């Protein structure tokens, strides 16, 4: 009888401890891990408007799953006419600390050669609490330097509309690249990597960017768009094709780009 009383008392004490622990402590999400992934290998060939965790945003553009140009698996062909757009959109992409890494393989068939200063975007992160658009992958045609150059940019926020392109990062058409970017809310910092190698000239942060004298600050991210948009009318060439593959978004650096 004494042993039964001791056992009952122990169970009561354990139950009291468990009740004292807030319910959120056991239900809290993991601090690190993958947020999104798409290889297109499980999607049917042909036009597509959605995949696992993503939808499409198009205007004078289309998304099509096609056989891999490497001869194995599948990839996404993005096509636009004129200054159209075609993006796959991760609409509910949030991360602990408002910071994450993304990795993707891409090939752009041709970049614009007109009009002067034609501006294009490949990645755009945004949040419903702010109008600020953060463009970690994009660039611009600079007639003064006779080419297209990669640059991080932003629009609609306090720093205005800008693309901090650098001649040290030329955009080469017809070539596959493995690209990574890191959005770090600690200093509103965007860091870009090509084929595993950091591109420090492209880094922007709170006080170092290409806009006004105001601080550059992130929205609370909840959406990521990947694809193509060119903003100027009557560009040359008149249409654009981009291939995407091996997309991964995570709270940690995904890797897989060499370097």
Short mmCIF file of C-alpha atoms in Angstrom, two decimals:
data_model
loop_
_atom_site.label_atom_id
_atom_site.label_comp_id
_atom_site.label_asym_id
_atom_site.label_seq_id
_atom_site.Cartn_x
_atom_site.Cartn_y
_atom_site.Cartn_z
CA UNK A 1 0.00 0.00 0.00
CA UNK A 2 2.85 2.39 0.88
CA UNK A 3 4.50 1.69 -2.51
CA UNK A 4 1.24 2.45 -4.33
CA UNK A 5 0.88 5.75 -2.47
CA UNK A 6 4.48 6.73 -3.40
CA UNK A 7 3.86 5.85 -7.07
CA UNK A 8 0.65 7.88 -7.13
CA UNK A 9 2.44 10.83 -5.54
CA UNK A 10 5.22 10.63 -8.15
CA UNK A 11 2.70 10.56 -11.00
CA UNK A 12 0.89 13.58 -9.57
CA UNK A 13 4.16 15.51 -9.33
CA UNK A 14 5.07 14.67 -12.92
CA UNK A 15 1.64 15.77 -14.14
CA UNK A 16 2.00 19.07 -12.28
CA UNK A 17 5.34 19.75 -13.96
CA UNK A 18 3.92 18.97 -17.40
CA UNK A 19 0.96 21.26 -16.82
CA UNK A 20 3.30 24.05 -15.78
CA UNK A 21 5.16 23.92 -19.14
CA UNK A 22 3.59 26.32 -21.69
CA UNK A 23 1.92 24.48 -24.55
CA UNK A 24 3.92 26.51 -27.08
CA UNK A 25 7.22 25.04 -25.91
CA UNK A 26 6.40 21.62 -27.34
CA UNK A 27 4.68 22.98 -30.45
CA UNK A 28 7.36 25.51 -31.40
CA UNK A 29 8.71 24.99 -34.94
CA UNK A 30 12.27 23.86 -35.47
CA UNK A 31 14.71 26.77 -35.56
CA UNK A 32 16.53 25.45 -38.63
CA UNK A 33 15.58 23.52 -41.71
CA UNK A 34 14.28 23.54 -45.28
CA UNK A 35 11.52 25.97 -46.22
CA UNK A 36 10.88 25.09 -49.88
CA UNK A 37 12.24 22.82 -52.58
CA UNK A 38 11.47 22.15 -56.25
CA UNK A 39 13.34 20.09 -58.85
CA UNK A 40 10.41 19.82 -61.33
CA UNK A 41 11.15 16.10 -61.79
CA UNK A 42 7.76 15.02 -60.42
CA UNK A 43 5.69 17.44 -62.47
CA UNK A 44 4.19 16.45 -65.84
CA UNK A 45 5.76 17.85 -68.98
CA UNK A 46 3.96 20.84 -70.44
CA UNK A 47 2.48 24.14 -69.24
CA UNK A 48 2.23 24.44 -65.48
CA UNK A 49 0.54 26.90 -63.10
CA UNK A 50 1.40 25.35 -59.76
CA UNK A 51 3.62 22.87 -57.95
CA UNK A 52 4.30 21.71 -54.41
CA UNK A 53 3.86 24.85 -52.29
CA UNK A 54 3.99 27.31 -55.17
CA UNK A 55 1.75 29.00 -57.73
CA UNK A 56 2.34 31.10 -60.86
CA UNK A 57 2.27 34.84 -61.52
CA UNK A 58 2.31 35.65 -65.25
CA UNK A 59 1.47 38.46 -67.65
CA UNK A 60 2.54 37.97 -71.27
CA UNK A 61 4.53 35.00 -70.03
CA UNK A 62 4.34 31.28 -69.30
CA UNK A 63 5.87 28.46 -67.27
CA UNK A 64 6.51 25.07 -68.92
CA UNK A 65 8.09 21.91 -67.54
CA UNK A 66 10.53 20.54 -70.14
CA UNK A 67 13.13 17.75 -70.28
CA UNK A 68 16.41 18.71 -68.66
CA UNK A 69 18.97 20.18 -71.03
CA UNK A 70 21.50 18.02 -69.19
CA UNK A 71 19.66 14.91 -70.39
CA UNK A 72 18.39 13.80 -66.98
CA UNK A 73 15.24 14.84 -65.14
CA UNK A 74 13.20 17.96 -65.87
CA UNK A 75 13.52 21.72 -65.55
CA UNK A 76 11.33 24.80 -65.86
CA UNK A 77 11.26 26.97 -68.98
CA UNK A 78 10.12 30.53 -68.35
CA UNK A 79 9.09 32.54 -71.41
CA UNK A 80 8.03 36.19 -71.63
CA UNK A 81 7.09 38.53 -74.45
CA UNK A 82 8.20 42.17 -74.38
CA UNK A 83 8.20 43.50 -70.85
CA UNK A 84 6.05 40.66 -69.55
CA UNK A 85 6.63 38.62 -66.41
CA UNK A 86 6.55 34.96 -65.45
CA UNK A 87 7.29 33.84 -61.89
CA UNK A 88 6.77 30.84 -59.71
CA UNK A 89 5.66 32.15 -56.32
CA UNK A 90 6.14 30.66 -52.86
CA UNK A 91 3.26 32.54 -51.16
CA UNK A 92 3.73 31.51 -47.54
CA UNK A 93 7.51 31.58 -47.14
CA UNK A 94 8.39 32.70 -43.63
CA UNK A 95 11.60 32.02 -41.72
CA UNK A 96 12.77 32.25 -38.10
CA UNK A 97 14.48 35.58 -37.57
CA UNK A 98 13.23 36.78 -40.98
CA UNK A 99 16.41 35.40 -42.59
CA UNK A 100 16.98 32.60 -45.10
CA UNK A 101 19.16 31.17 -47.87
CA UNK A 102 18.10 30.29 -51.41
CA UNK A 103 19.85 28.27 -54.10
CA UNK A 104 18.88 27.74 -57.73
CA UNK A 105 20.40 26.83 -61.06
CA UNK A 106 19.57 29.14 -63.94
CA UNK A 107 20.34 29.95 -67.56
CA UNK A 108 19.16 33.06 -69.39
CA UNK A 109 19.14 32.70 -73.19
CA UNK A 110 19.61 36.43 -73.85
CA UNK A 111 19.75 39.67 -71.89
CA UNK A 112 18.38 42.97 -73.20
CA UNK A 113 20.42 45.20 -75.50
CA UNK A 114 17.79 47.96 -75.63
CA UNK A 115 16.43 50.23 -74.37
CA UNK A 116 19.28 51.85 -72.48
CA UNK A 117 19.22 50.98 -68.76
CA UNK A 118 16.73 48.15 -69.27
CA UNK A 119 16.15 46.61 -65.85
CA UNK A 120 15.32 42.95 -65.13
CA UNK A 121 14.50 40.87 -62.04
CA UNK A 122 14.94 37.15 -61.38
CA UNK A 123 14.17 36.97 -57.62
CA UNK A 124 11.92 39.17 -55.49
CA UNK A 125 11.15 38.81 -51.77
CA UNK A 126 8.35 40.75 -50.10
CA UNK A 127 6.12 40.95 -47.03
CA UNK A 128 2.56 42.07 -46.43
CA UNK A 129 3.58 44.47 -43.64
CA UNK A 130 5.62 46.76 -45.94
CA UNK A 131 5.59 47.91 -49.57
CA UNK A 132 9.34 47.30 -49.83
CA UNK A 133 10.34 44.81 -52.53
CA UNK A 134 13.76 43.21 -52.08
CA UNK A 135 15.36 41.94 -55.30
CA UNK A 136 18.37 39.79 -54.41
CA UNK A 137 18.84 38.64 -58.03
CA UNK A 138 18.50 40.98 -60.96
CA UNK A 139 20.45 43.38 -63.07
CA UNK A 140 20.56 46.08 -65.70
CA UNK A 141 21.74 46.83 -69.21
CA UNK A 142 24.33 49.60 -68.93
CA UNK A 143 25.08 51.18 -72.33
CA UNK A 144 28.00 53.09 -70.80
CA UNK A 145 29.72 49.77 -70.10
CA UNK A 146 28.32 47.86 -73.09
CA UNK A 147 26.68 45.00 -71.26
CA UNK A 148 24.32 43.57 -68.66
CA UNK A 149 25.49 43.33 -65.08
CA UNK A 150 24.14 41.60 -62.00
CA UNK A 151 22.91 43.74 -59.14
CA UNK A 152 20.86 43.59 -55.95
CA UNK A 153 17.93 46.01 -55.88
CA UNK A 154 14.79 47.25 -54.21
CA UNK A 155 11.63 49.22 -54.97
CA UNK A 156 8.66 50.91 -53.27
CA UNK A 157 10.42 51.30 -49.92
CA UNK A 158 11.97 54.35 -48.25
CA UNK A 159 15.18 53.98 -50.30
CA UNK A 160 13.29 54.19 -53.61
CA UNK A 161 13.76 52.28 -56.85
CA UNK A 162 17.37 51.14 -57.37
CA UNK A 163 19.57 48.34 -58.69
CA UNK A 164 23.13 48.31 -57.40
CA UNK A 165 24.70 46.65 -60.46
CA UNK A 166 28.46 46.15 -60.67
CA UNK A 167 30.73 45.76 -63.70
CA UNK A 168 32.63 43.14 -61.68
CA UNK A 169 29.58 40.87 -62.10
CA UNK A 170 28.80 40.63 -65.84
CA UNK A 171 25.67 38.69 -66.77
CA UNK A 172 26.52 36.04 -69.37
CA UNK A 173 23.78 34.63 -71.61
CA UNK A 174 23.47 30.96 -72.55
CA UNK A 175 25.42 29.68 -69.54
CA UNK A 176 24.17 27.67 -66.57
CA UNK A 177 25.03 29.14 -63.18
CA UNK A 178 24.39 27.91 -59.67
CA UNK A 179 23.29 30.99 -57.74
CA UNK A 180 22.76 31.49 -54.01
CA UNK A 181 21.59 34.45 -52.00
CA UNK A 182 21.32 35.07 -48.28
CA UNK A 183 18.80 37.46 -46.73
CA UNK A 184 20.11 38.34 -43.25
CA UNK A 185 17.77 40.52 -41.18
CA UNK A 186 20.48 41.24 -38.57
CA UNK A 187 21.80 44.03 -40.82
CA UNK A 188 19.24 43.94 -43.65
CA UNK A 189 22.05 42.36 -45.62
CA UNK A 190 21.80 40.63 -49.00
CA UNK A 191 24.77 38.46 -50.02
CA UNK A 192 25.07 36.76 -53.41
CA UNK A 193 27.16 33.75 -54.51
CA UNK A 194 27.85 32.48 -58.04
CA UNK A 195 28.95 28.83 -58.38
CA UNK A 196 29.81 28.76 -54.68
CA UNK A 197 31.90 31.95 -54.70
CA UNK A 198 30.77 35.01 -52.75
CA UNK A 199 30.36 38.23 -54.77
CA UNK A 200 31.21 40.89 -52.16
CA UNK A 201 30.74 43.78 -54.61
CA UNK A 202 27.05 42.89 -54.81
CA UNK A 203 26.43 42.94 -51.05
CA UNK A 204 23.98 45.54 -49.76
CA UNK A 205 22.95 46.29 -46.19
CA UNK A 206 21.12 48.82 -43.98
CA UNK A 207 23.48 51.70 -44.71
CA UNK A 208 25.20 50.47 -47.88
CA UNK A 209 22.92 50.18 -50.90
CA UNK A 210 22.02 51.94 -54.13
CA UNK A 211 19.09 54.09 -53.03
CA UNK A 212 18.40 57.25 -51.08
CA UNK A 213 20.11 58.22 -47.83
CA UNK A 214 17.39 56.44 -45.85
CA UNK A 215 18.15 53.09 -44.18
CA UNK A 216 17.40 50.00 -46.24
CA UNK A 217 15.18 47.69 -44.17
CA UNK A 218 13.55 44.36 -44.90
CA UNK A 219 9.82 43.74 -44.74
CA UNK A 220 8.70 40.74 -42.72
CA UNK A 221 9.16 38.24 -45.53
CA UNK A 222 6.22 36.02 -46.48
CA UNK A 223 6.58 35.65 -50.28
CA UNK A 224 9.37 34.73 -52.70
CA UNK A 225 9.08 35.02 -56.50
CA UNK A 226 11.55 33.38 -58.89
CA UNK A 227 11.43 33.89 -62.65
CA UNK A 228 11.82 36.81 -65.04
CA UNK A 229 10.48 40.33 -65.44
CA UNK A 230 11.76 43.17 -67.63
CA UNK A 231 10.18 46.55 -66.91
CA UNK A 232 10.76 48.67 -70.04
CA UNK A 233 8.52 48.56 -73.12
CA UNK A 234 9.69 47.50 -76.59
CA UNK A 235 12.91 45.77 -75.48
CA UNK A 236 15.39 44.06 -77.76
CA UNK A 237 15.22 41.13 -78.06
CA UNK A 238 11.43 41.15 -77.98
CA UNK A 239 11.10 37.89 -75.98
CA UNK A 240 13.06 36.14 -73.21
CA UNK A 241 13.65 32.57 -72.09
CA UNK A 242 15.01 31.46 -68.74
CA UNK A 243 15.61 27.92 -67.45
CA UNK A 244 15.35 27.15 -63.72
CA UNK A 245 16.18 23.99 -61.78
CA UNK A 246 17.20 22.67 -58.33
CA UNK A 247 15.46 25.35 -56.25
CA UNK A 248 15.99 25.10 -52.50
CA UNK A 249 15.20 27.58 -49.72
CA UNK A 250 16.33 27.00 -46.15
CA UNK A 251 17.27 28.68 -42.89
CA UNK A 252 20.75 27.25 -43.50
CA UNK A 253 23.02 27.51 -46.52
CA UNK A 254 21.98 24.67 -48.83
CA UNK A 255 25.23 24.41 -50.79
CA UNK A 256 25.64 22.19 -53.81
CA UNK A 257 27.15 24.94 -55.97
CA UNK A 258 30.79 23.93 -55.59
CA UNK A 259 33.42 26.40 -54.41
#
